[in-house]
Amino acid sequence: MRECISIHVGQAGVQIGNACWELYCLEHGKHVPRAVFVDLEPTVIDEVRTGTYRQLFHPEQLITGKEDAANNYARGHYTIGKEIIDLVLDRIRKLADQCTVLQGFLVFHSFGGGTGSGFTSLLMDCLSVNY
């Protein structure tokens, strides 16, 4: 069996991920998602924490920072993103360790904004080195 890990980054990625996992559950029943939700500010992920499918995700899969990147690539990549990248990579590593044959990553994000563009760029750099 081949496994993929879904990584949902920033407001757009988290909202897409929430909708995707809701649809997967409606189509195929309950699942245990191999997914990580990351945003530099907690508002959107708090909606996942309190939403209809809150029991679907382990709290360790929902990672938030304290302040957003303010639609600034540099803040997402070089300053605020640097504070949270090690935690995110550790959670991804834990999910990858549970896989028998990790096939790859599905990354959901936007190209605009600071988290979607800047933090995702930082994350992709790290993932390309580690995997």
Tab-separated table of N, CA and C in Angstrom, residues 2-127:
chain	number	residue	atom	x	y	z
A	2	ARG	N	0.514	2.211	-0.784
A	2	ARG	CA	1.256	3.464	-0.853
A	2	ARG	C	0.482	4.545	-0.118
A	3	GLU	N	1.214	5.386	0.572
A	3	GLU	CA	0.569	6.437	1.355
A	3	GLU	C	1.071	7.810	0.932
A	4	CYS	N	0.190	8.790	1.037
A	4	CYS	CA	0.526	10.194	0.806
A	4	CYS	C	0.179	10.973	2.071
A	5	ILE	N	0.953	11.991	2.333
A	5	ILE	CA	0.674	12.883	3.456
A	5	ILE	C	0.186	14.206	2.878
A	6	SER	N	-0.972	14.652	3.331
A	6	SER	CA	-1.525	15.939	2.889
A	6	SER	C	-1.035	17.034	3.827
A	7	ILE	N	-0.535	18.104	3.238
A	7	ILE	CA	-0.059	19.245	4.014
A	7	ILE	C	-0.867	20.462	3.566
A	8	HIS	N	-1.591	21.050	4.494
A	8	HIS	CA	-2.466	22.188	4.196
A	8	HIS	C	-1.874	23.427	4.860
A	9	VAL	N	-1.456	24.403	4.035
A	9	VAL	CA	-0.713	25.549	4.549
A	9	VAL	C	-1.458	26.852	4.284
A	10	GLY	N	-1.562	27.679	5.312
A	10	GLY	CA	-2.173	28.996	5.177
A	10	GLY	C	-3.691	28.919	5.136
A	11	GLN	N	-4.316	30.069	5.050
A	11	GLN	CA	-5.779	30.130	5.079
A	11	GLN	C	-6.388	29.339	3.932
A	12	ALA	N	-5.899	29.537	2.718
A	12	ALA	CA	-6.462	28.836	1.558
A	12	ALA	C	-6.265	27.331	1.682
A	13	GLY	N	-5.065	26.906	2.033
A	13	GLY	CA	-4.782	25.478	2.157
A	13	GLY	C	-5.614	24.809	3.230
A	14	VAL	N	-5.793	25.482	4.350
A	14	VAL	CA	-6.580	24.924	5.452
A	14	VAL	C	-8.056	24.833	5.064
A	15	GLN	N	-8.576	25.867	4.421
A	15	GLN	CA	-9.980	25.833	4.018
A	15	GLN	C	-10.228	24.779	2.942
A	16	ILE	N	-9.304	24.633	2.000
A	16	ILE	CA	-9.419	23.575	0.990
A	16	ILE	C	-9.350	22.213	1.665
A	17	GLY	N	-8.413	22.059	2.591
A	17	GLY	CA	-8.259	20.791	3.302
A	17	GLY	C	-9.484	20.418	4.101
A	18	ASN	N	-10.065	21.383	4.767
A	18	ASN	CA	-11.271	21.130	5.548
A	18	ASN	C	-12.393	20.636	4.634
A	19	ALA	N	-12.559	21.284	3.491
A	19	ALA	CA	-13.591	20.875	2.534
A	19	ALA	C	-13.283	19.500	1.941
A	20	CYS	N	-12.017	19.247	1.621
A	20	CYS	CA	-11.625	17.948	1.046
A	20	CYS	C	-11.906	16.805	2.011
A	21	TRP	N	-11.472	16.946	3.254
A	21	TRP	CA	-11.655	15.849	4.212
A	21	TRP	C	-13.129	15.650	4.545
A	22	GLU	N	-13.907	16.725	4.512
A	22	GLU	CA	-15.351	16.584	4.695
A	22	GLU	C	-15.937	15.754	3.549
A	23	LEU	N	-15.521	16.052	2.331
A	23	LEU	CA	-16.006	15.316	1.162
A	23	LEU	C	-15.549	13.858	1.192
A	24	TYR	N	-14.283	13.617	1.572
A	24	TYR	CA	-13.784	12.236	1.666
A	24	TYR	C	-14.628	11.431	2.648
A	25	CYS	N	-14.969	12.039	3.772
A	25	CYS	CA	-15.779	11.342	4.779
A	25	CYS	C	-17.180	11.052	4.259
A	26	LEU	N	-17.766	12.003	3.553
A	26	LEU	CA	-19.105	11.788	3.011
A	26	LEU	C	-19.101	10.703	1.936
A	27	GLU	N	-18.049	10.647	1.135
A	27	GLU	CA	-17.989	9.678	0.042
A	27	GLU	C	-17.548	8.291	0.497
A	28	HIS	N	-16.628	8.228	1.459
A	28	HIS	CA	-15.997	6.954	1.796
A	28	HIS	C	-16.123	6.554	3.256
A	29	GLY	N	-16.821	7.308	4.051
A	29	GLY	CA	-16.911	6.997	5.471
A	29	GLY	C	-15.778	7.654	6.238
A	30	LYS	N	-15.700	7.341	7.517
A	30	LYS	CA	-14.684	7.961	8.368
A	30	LYS	C	-13.293	7.466	8.004
A	31	HIS	N	-12.347	8.357	8.082
A	31	HIS	CA	-10.952	8.045	7.799
A	31	HIS	C	-10.085	8.564	8.935
A	32	VAL	N	-8.851	8.107	8.960
A	32	VAL	CA	-7.841	8.689	9.834
A	32	VAL	C	-6.872	9.413	8.904
A	33	PRO	N	-7.023	10.715	8.772
A	33	PRO	CA	-6.237	11.436	7.772
A	33	PRO	C	-4.756	11.518	8.122
A	34	ARG	N	-3.932	11.281	7.118
A	34	ARG	CA	-2.508	11.581	7.235
A	34	ARG	C	-2.354	13.002	6.725
A	35	ALA	N	-2.659	13.943	7.578
A	35	ALA	CA	-2.684	15.342	7.154
A	35	ALA	C	-2.142	16.234	8.259
A	36	VAL	N	-1.534	17.331	7.836
A	36	VAL	CA	-1.062	18.354	8.753
A	36	VAL	C	-1.639	19.682	8.272
A	37	PHE	N	-2.238	20.421	9.189
A	37	PHE	CA	-2.777	21.745	8.890
A	37	PHE	C	-1.877	22.773	9.567
A	38	VAL	N	-1.370	23.733	8.795
A	38	VAL	CA	-0.432	24.719	9.332
A	38	VAL	C	-0.882	26.117	8.934
A	39	ASP	N	-0.934	27.009	9.906
A	39	ASP	CA	-1.151	28.425	9.612
A	39	ASP	C	-0.401	29.225	10.665
A	40	LEU	N	0.111	30.363	10.261
A	40	LEU	CA	0.890	31.171	11.189
A	40	LEU	C	0.015	31.936	12.167
A	41	GLU	N	-1.280	32.001	11.906
A	41	GLU	CA	-2.207	32.595	12.871
A	41	GLU	C	-3.378	31.637	13.071
A	42	PRO	N	-3.953	31.609	14.263
A	42	PRO	CA	-4.859	30.518	14.650
A	42	PRO	C	-6.306	30.586	14.173
A	43	THR	N	-6.769	31.678	13.610
A	43	THR	CA	-8.197	31.849	13.346
A	43	THR	C	-8.807	30.744	12.491
A	44	VAL	N	-8.209	30.448	11.352
A	44	VAL	CA	-8.797	29.483	10.418
A	44	VAL	C	-8.697	28.058	10.963
A	45	ILE	N	-7.580	27.724	11.581
A	45	ILE	CA	-7.436	26.375	12.141
A	45	ILE	C	-8.353	26.194	13.346
A	46	ASP	N	-8.662	27.275	14.051
A	46	ASP	CA	-9.641	27.182	15.139
A	46	ASP	C	-11.012	26.770	14.610
A	47	GLU	N	-11.329	27.164	13.369
A	47	GLU	CA	-12.581	26.721	12.750
A	47	GLU	C	-12.578	25.207	12.537
A	48	VAL	N	-11.419	24.650	12.197
A	48	VAL	CA	-11.301	23.190	12.049
A	48	VAL	C	-11.432	22.528	13.419
A	49	ARG	N	-10.798	23.134	14.430
A	49	ARG	CA	-10.835	22.580	15.793
A	49	ARG	C	-12.248	22.523	16.365
A	50	THR	N	-13.090	23.453	15.941
A	50	THR	CA	-14.450	23.515	16.488
A	50	THR	C	-15.515	23.096	15.479
A	51	GLY	N	-15.108	22.724	14.273
A	51	GLY	CA	-16.055	22.399	13.211
A	51	GLY	C	-16.681	21.022	13.358
A	52	THR	N	-17.469	20.663	12.368
A	52	THR	CA	-18.212	19.402	12.360
A	52	THR	C	-17.294	18.187	12.436
A	53	TYR	N	-16.137	18.270	11.794
A	53	TYR	CA	-15.228	17.119	11.726
A	53	TYR	C	-14.032	17.273	12.667
A	54	ARG	N	-14.237	17.956	13.781
A	54	ARG	CA	-13.141	18.192	14.721
A	54	ARG	C	-12.553	16.905	15.280
A	55	GLN	N	-13.374	15.852	15.430
A	55	GLN	CA	-12.891	14.590	15.983
A	55	GLN	C	-12.029	13.826	14.980
A	56	LEU	N	-12.013	14.255	13.730
A	56	LEU	CA	-11.261	13.573	12.684
A	56	LEU	C	-9.760	13.782	12.836
A	57	PHE	N	-9.359	14.932	13.369
A	57	PHE	CA	-7.948	15.303	13.419
A	57	PHE	C	-7.412	15.276	14.842
A	58	HIS	N	-6.241	14.688	14.998
A	58	HIS	CA	-5.540	14.725	16.280
A	58	HIS	C	-5.046	16.161	16.489
A	59	PRO	N	-5.089	16.666	17.714
A	59	PRO	CA	-4.646	18.048	17.955
A	59	PRO	C	-3.217	18.336	17.475
A	60	GLU	N	-2.352	17.315	17.458
A	60	GLU	CA	-0.982	17.528	16.974
A	60	GLU	C	-0.935	17.808	15.478
A	61	GLN	N	-2.004	17.473	14.760
A	61	GLN	CA	-2.044	17.697	13.317
A	61	GLN	C	-2.437	19.128	12.970
A	62	LEU	N	-2.885	19.888	13.952
A	62	LEU	CA	-3.339	21.263	13.736
A	62	LEU	C	-2.331	22.214	14.370
A	63	ILE	N	-1.497	22.834	13.560
A	63	ILE	CA	-0.372	23.628	14.055
A	63	ILE	C	-0.599	25.102	13.725
A	64	THR	N	-0.514	25.941	14.746
A	64	THR	CA	-0.682	27.381	14.531
A	64	THR	C	0.443	28.153	15.202
A	65	GLY	N	0.702	29.329	14.651
A	65	GLY	CA	1.614	30.269	15.275
A	65	GLY	C	0.811	31.303	16.041
A	66	LYS	N	1.472	32.392	16.398
A	66	LYS	CA	0.798	33.422	17.185
A	66	LYS	C	0.414	34.650	16.361
A	67	GLU	N	1.142	34.908	15.278
A	67	GLU	CA	0.803	36.060	14.441
A	67	GLU	C	0.975	35.683	12.980
A	68	ASP	N	0.191	36.330	12.120
A	68	ASP	CA	0.239	35.960	10.707
A	68	ASP	C	1.373	36.677	9.978
A	69	ALA	N	1.561	36.292	8.730
A	69	ALA	CA	2.643	36.859	7.931
A	69	ALA	C	2.234	38.149	7.228
A	70	ALA	N	1.009	38.588	7.429
A	70	ALA	CA	0.514	39.866	6.904
A	70	ALA	C	0.708	39.986	5.390
A	71	ASN	N	0.387	38.925	4.661
A	71	ASN	CA	0.507	38.911	3.195
A	71	ASN	C	1.908	39.273	2.712
A	72	ASN	N	2.914	38.916	3.498
A	72	ASN	CA	4.290	39.277	3.183
A	72	ASN	C	5.132	38.008	3.066
A	73	TYR	N	5.629	37.724	1.868
A	73	TYR	CA	6.431	36.527	1.612
A	73	TYR	C	7.616	36.438	2.577
A	74	ALA	N	8.329	37.538	2.762
A	74	ALA	CA	9.532	37.534	3.595
A	74	ALA	C	9.218	37.157	5.041
A	75	ARG	N	8.095	37.630	5.563
A	75	ARG	CA	7.719	37.265	6.937
A	75	ARG	C	7.409	35.776	7.035
A	76	GLY	N	6.732	35.234	6.035
A	76	GLY	CA	6.398	33.815	6.044
A	76	GLY	C	7.605	32.926	5.856
A	77	HIS	N	8.588	33.387	5.115
A	77	HIS	CA	9.750	32.556	4.797
A	77	HIS	C	10.899	32.759	5.779
A	78	TYR	N	11.205	34.001	6.118
A	78	TYR	CA	12.431	34.284	6.857
A	78	TYR	C	12.249	34.570	8.343
A	79	THR	N	11.130	35.115	8.758
A	79	THR	CA	11.023	35.503	10.171
A	79	THR	C	10.042	34.624	10.938
A	80	ILE	N	8.760	34.829	10.749
A	80	ILE	CA	7.757	34.098	11.524
A	80	ILE	C	7.748	32.618	11.158
A	81	GLY	N	7.947	32.323	9.878
A	81	GLY	CA	7.982	30.928	9.443
A	81	GLY	C	9.115	30.144	10.075
A	82	LYS	N	10.257	30.790	10.275
A	82	LYS	CA	11.420	30.118	10.880
A	82	LYS	C	11.131	29.651	12.305
A	83	GLU	N	10.238	30.355	12.988
A	83	GLU	CA	9.924	30.011	14.376
A	83	GLU	C	9.140	28.707	14.487
A	84	ILE	N	8.404	28.339	13.449
A	84	ILE	CA	7.488	27.205	13.543
A	84	ILE	C	7.907	26.021	12.653
A	85	ILE	N	8.908	26.216	11.794
A	85	ILE	CA	9.261	25.187	10.807
A	85	ILE	C	9.722	23.883	11.455
A	86	ASP	N	10.481	23.953	12.533
A	86	ASP	CA	10.970	22.722	13.169
A	86	ASP	C	9.822	21.885	13.723
A	87	LEU	N	8.842	22.531	14.320
A	87	LEU	CA	7.666	21.832	14.838
A	87	LEU	C	6.900	21.155	13.703
A	88	VAL	N	6.717	21.874	12.606
A	88	VAL	CA	5.990	21.323	11.456
A	88	VAL	C	6.735	20.121	10.885
A	89	LEU	N	8.042	20.245	10.706
A	89	LEU	CA	8.833	19.132	10.168
A	89	LEU	C	8.799	17.924	11.096
A	90	ASP	N	8.778	18.163	12.399
A	90	ASP	CA	8.695	17.052	13.354
A	90	ASP	C	7.362	16.322	13.233
A	91	ARG	N	6.268	17.065	13.094
A	91	ARG	CA	4.945	16.433	12.939
A	91	ARG	C	4.866	15.660	11.629
A	92	ILE	N	5.446	16.209	10.571
A	92	ILE	CA	5.459	15.502	9.286
A	92	ILE	C	6.299	14.239	9.401
A	93	ARG	N	7.428	14.335	10.097
A	93	ARG	CA	8.284	13.159	10.288
A	93	ARG	C	7.540	12.064	11.044
A	94	LYS	N	6.770	12.442	12.071
A	94	LYS	CA	5.996	11.450	12.825
A	94	LYS	C	4.979	10.749	11.936
A	95	LEU	N	4.310	11.504	11.072
A	95	LEU	CA	3.359	10.891	10.140
A	95	LEU	C	4.084	10.001	9.136
A	96	ALA	N	5.238	10.448	8.663
A	96	ALA	CA	6.002	9.661	7.688
A	96	ALA	C	6.502	8.358	8.305
A	97	ASP	N	6.846	8.393	9.582
A	97	ASP	CA	7.311	7.178	10.270
A	97	ASP	C	6.215	6.125	10.364
A	98	GLN	N	4.964	6.543	10.367
A	98	GLN	CA	3.842	5.604	10.444
A	98	GLN	C	3.524	4.965	9.094
A	99	CYS	N	4.112	5.489	8.030
A	99	CYS	CA	3.834	4.976	6.683
A	99	CYS	C	4.734	3.782	6.367
A	100	THR	N	4.173	2.820	5.637
A	100	THR	CA	4.986	1.686	5.178
A	100	THR	C	5.768	2.083	3.939
A	101	VAL	N	5.067	2.658	2.964
A	101	VAL	CA	5.702	3.111	1.729
A	101	VAL	C	5.193	4.524	1.445
A	102	LEU	N	5.944	5.510	1.898
A	102	LEU	CA	5.535	6.898	1.672
A	102	LEU	C	5.755	7.248	0.208
A	103	GLN	N	4.669	7.552	-0.478
A	103	GLN	CA	4.756	7.864	-1.903
A	103	GLN	C	5.063	9.339	-2.139
A	104	GLY	N	4.551	10.207	-1.290
A	104	GLY	CA	4.813	11.624	-1.487
A	104	GLY	C	3.927	12.500	-0.635
A	105	PHE	N	3.962	13.779	-0.965
A	105	PHE	CA	3.207	14.779	-0.223
A	105	PHE	C	2.241	15.491	-1.165
A	106	LEU	N	1.055	15.775	-0.677
A	106	LEU	CA	0.105	16.633	-1.381
A	106	LEU	C	0.088	17.952	-0.622
A	107	VAL	N	0.541	19.008	-1.257
A	107	VAL	CA	0.638	20.298	-0.579
A	107	VAL	C	-0.445	21.228	-1.124
A	108	PHE	N	-1.308	21.681	-0.230
A	108	PHE	CA	-2.392	22.598	-0.574
A	108	PHE	C	-2.041	23.969	-0.010
A	109	HIS	N	-1.934	24.970	-0.880
A	109	HIS	CA	-1.585	26.320	-0.437
A	109	HIS	C	-1.942	27.304	-1.530
A	110	SER	N	-1.813	28.581	-1.241
A	110	SER	CA	-2.013	29.606	-2.263
A	110	SER	C	-0.650	30.190	-2.622
A	111	PHE	N	-0.598	30.835	-3.776
A	111	PHE	CA	0.645	31.504	-4.161
A	111	PHE	C	0.677	32.945	-3.670
A	112	GLY	N	-0.447	33.427	-3.185
A	112	GLY	CA	-0.500	34.763	-2.623
A	112	GLY	C	-0.408	34.672	-1.112
A	113	GLY	N	-0.317	35.799	-0.474
A	113	GLY	CA	-0.251	35.810	0.986
A	113	GLY	C	1.135	35.463	1.480
A	114	GLY	N	1.336	35.608	2.756
A	114	GLY	CA	2.656	35.346	3.317
A	114	GLY	C	2.867	33.912	3.731
A	115	THR	N	1.843	33.291	4.311
A	115	THR	CA	1.972	31.904	4.752
A	115	THR	C	1.914	30.969	3.556
A	116	GLY	N	0.945	31.178	2.688
A	116	GLY	CA	0.783	30.309	1.528
A	116	GLY	C	1.986	30.310	0.614
A	117	SER	N	2.594	31.456	0.429
A	117	SER	CA	3.743	31.531	-0.470
A	117	SER	C	5.064	31.395	0.284
A	118	GLY	N	5.294	32.242	1.256
A	118	GLY	CA	6.580	32.274	1.953
A	118	GLY	C	6.860	31.047	2.792
A	119	PHE	N	5.918	30.683	3.657
A	119	PHE	CA	6.150	29.522	4.519
A	119	PHE	C	6.180	28.237	3.708
A	120	THR	N	5.321	28.129	2.685
A	120	THR	CA	5.321	26.923	1.859
A	120	THR	C	6.650	26.771	1.140
A	121	SER	N	7.224	27.869	0.683
A	121	SER	CA	8.535	27.822	0.036
A	121	SER	C	9.600	27.296	1.000
A	122	LEU	N	9.583	27.789	2.223
A	122	LEU	CA	10.507	27.310	3.251
A	122	LEU	C	10.287	25.832	3.533
A	123	LEU	N	9.042	25.427	3.658
A	123	LEU	CA	8.702	24.031	3.927
A	123	LEU	C	9.154	23.125	2.789
A	124	MET	N	8.923	23.537	1.554
A	124	MET	CA	9.326	22.730	0.401
A	124	MET	C	10.843	22.576	0.337
A	125	ASP	N	11.580	23.635	0.683
A	125	ASP	CA	13.040	23.535	0.740
A	125	ASP	C	13.459	22.450	1.724
A	126	CYS	N	12.861	22.472	2.901
A	126	CYS	CA	13.208	21.497	3.941
A	126	CYS	C	12.780	20.085	3.550
A	127	LEU	N	11.601	19.940	2.966
A	127	LEU	CA	11.126	18.612	2.562
A	127	LEU	C	12.003	18.023	1.467
